[in-house]
Amino acid sequence: MASAWNELADYYQQSDNNKNEDILIGSIDCTKSPSGKALCGRFKIMGLPTILYGDANFGGVYLEEYRGDKSFTDFKQFASQTLVPKCNPGSLDACAADERVEMESYIAMGYHELDAKIKQVKQREIDTKAFYADQFGKLQDRYNEQLAEKTSYVSSVNDDVRMIKEVIASEGRCEQK
């Protein structure tokens, strides 16, 4: 993996491949370097190697762990699709117009307003999940009713066929050819 990672770093050091100079490929030694150990502790890196990606603004709260394949081709494809500026308080230029308005409204809020907003959004999530759980329950009930009807009908048909076969067998009737 190290050679693929180094190749990716070399690739993005070329100005043609990193026109905005907004992609940094680096590595940290979490075992020997005191500053490396501090960074690894800050980002809760437990296993090695660990690859983090995302916007490093705001103390790295936007960093996520990469869990994909680890060849140069895989890294390069992932980077070209994922390592693009994302809308967040540190990158407002990356926001679409409506996202920027929403982000700026959040930026203007105080801590208590933001906390209340989070609770409101979480409550909407809970309500939405409850609504769809209820809808699923109704669909499940309807399915169970239909299944019971089908089972009853098939049982009735099988009873009719059994009775007809019994009549044929009891009277000694045979199909004439």
Coordinates of C-alpha atoms in Angstrom, one line a residue, residues 9-134:
A9 CA 1.2 11.7 -3.6
D10 CA 3.6 12.1 -6.6
Y11 CA 0.6 12.3 -8.9
Y12 CA -1.0 15.2 -7.0
Q13 CA 2.2 17.1 -6.6
Q14 CA 2.1 17.7 -10.3
S15 CA 0.3 21.0 -10.9
D16 CA -1.7 19.6 -13.9
N17 CA -3.3 17.1 -11.6
N18 CA -4.0 19.4 -8.7
K19 CA -5.0 22.7 -10.4
N20 CA -6.6 24.3 -7.3
E21 CA -3.8 23.0 -5.0
D22 CA -6.6 21.8 -2.7
I23 CA -5.6 18.1 -2.5
L24 CA -2.8 17.2 -0.1
I25 CA -1.6 13.6 0.1
G26 CA 0.5 13.0 3.2
S27 CA 1.4 10.5 5.9
I28 CA 2.0 10.6 9.6
D29 CA 4.2 8.3 11.7
C30 CA 2.0 7.4 14.7
T31 CA 4.7 5.2 16.3
K32 CA 7.9 7.2 16.6
S33 CA 7.2 10.9 16.1
P34 CA 5.8 12.8 19.1
S35 CA 3.8 15.2 16.9
G36 CA 2.6 12.2 14.9
K37 CA 1.5 10.4 18.0
A38 CA -0.4 13.6 19.1
L39 CA -2.2 13.8 15.7
C40 CA -3.0 10.1 15.8
G41 CA -4.5 10.5 19.3
R42 CA -6.4 13.6 18.2
F43 CA -8.0 11.8 15.3
K44 CA -8.5 8.5 17.3
I45 CA -6.4 6.4 15.0
M46 CA -6.1 3.0 16.5
G47 CA -5.1 0.7 13.7
L48 CA -2.4 1.2 11.2
P49 CA -2.4 2.0 8.3
T50 CA -5.4 4.3 8.5
I51 CA -6.4 6.7 5.7
L52 CA -8.4 9.7 6.5
Y53 CA -9.9 12.0 3.8
G54 CA -12.0 15.1 3.7
D55 CA -11.8 18.8 4.7
A56 CA -9.3 19.4 7.5
N57 CA -10.9 22.7 8.5
F58 CA -12.4 23.0 11.9
G59 CA -10.1 20.6 13.6
G60 CA -10.7 17.8 11.2
V61 CA -14.4 17.2 12.1
Y62 CA -15.1 16.5 8.4
L63 CA -12.5 13.8 8.1
E64 CA -13.7 10.3 7.3
E65 CA -11.9 6.9 7.2
Y66 CA -11.2 5.5 3.7
R67 CA -12.2 1.8 3.5
G68 CA -11.8 1.1 -0.2
D69 CA -9.2 -0.9 -2.0
K70 CA -5.6 0.2 -1.8
S71 CA -4.0 0.2 -5.2
F72 CA -2.9 3.4 -7.0
T73 CA -5.8 3.0 -9.5
D74 CA -8.3 2.7 -6.7
F75 CA -6.8 5.6 -4.8
K76 CA -6.7 7.8 -7.9
Q77 CA -10.3 7.0 -8.8
F78 CA -11.5 7.6 -5.3
A79 CA -9.6 10.9 -5.1
S80 CA -10.9 12.2 -8.4
Q81 CA -14.5 11.5 -7.5
T82 CA -14.4 12.3 -3.8
L83 CA -11.7 14.8 -3.0
V84 CA -13.5 17.8 -4.4
P85 CA -14.4 20.8 -2.3
K86 CA -17.6 20.2 -0.3
C87 CA -20.0 22.7 1.1
N88 CA -19.2 23.4 4.8
P89 CA -18.6 26.6 6.9
G90 CA -14.9 26.6 5.8
S91 CA -15.7 26.2 2.1
L92 CA -18.7 28.3 1.3
D93 CA -17.5 28.7 -2.3
A94 CA -18.2 25.0 -2.9
C95 CA -21.8 25.4 -1.9
A96 CA -24.7 25.6 -4.4
A97 CA -26.7 28.8 -4.0
D98 CA -29.4 27.2 -1.8
E99 CA -26.9 25.3 0.3
R100 CA -24.9 28.5 0.9
V101 CA -28.0 30.4 2.1
E102 CA -28.8 27.5 4.5
M103 CA -25.2 27.3 5.6
E104 CA -25.0 31.0 6.2
S105 CA -28.2 30.9 8.2
Y106 CA -26.6 28.2 10.5
I107 CA -23.4 30.2 10.8
A108 CA -25.5 33.2 12.0
M109 CA -27.2 31.1 14.7
G110 CA -25.9 30.9 18.3
Y111 CA -25.0 27.6 20.0
H112 CA -28.4 27.2 21.6
E113 CA -30.2 27.8 18.3
L114 CA -28.0 25.3 16.6
D115 CA -28.7 22.8 19.4
A116 CA -32.4 23.3 19.1
K117 CA -32.2 23.0 15.3
I118 CA -30.4 19.6 15.7
K119 CA -33.1 18.4 18.0
Q120 CA -35.8 19.6 15.6
V121 CA -34.2 17.8 12.7
K122 CA -33.6 14.6 14.8
Q123 CA -37.3 14.7 15.8
R124 CA -38.3 15.0 12.1
E125 CA -36.1 11.9 11.5
I126 CA -37.8 10.0 14.3
D127 CA -41.3 11.1 13.1
T128 CA -40.4 10.0 9.5
K129 CA -39.2 6.6 10.6
A130 CA -42.3 6.2 12.7
F131 CA -44.5 7.2 9.8
Y132 CA -42.9 4.7 7.5
A133 CA -42.9 1.9 10.1
D134 CA -46.6 2.5 10.5

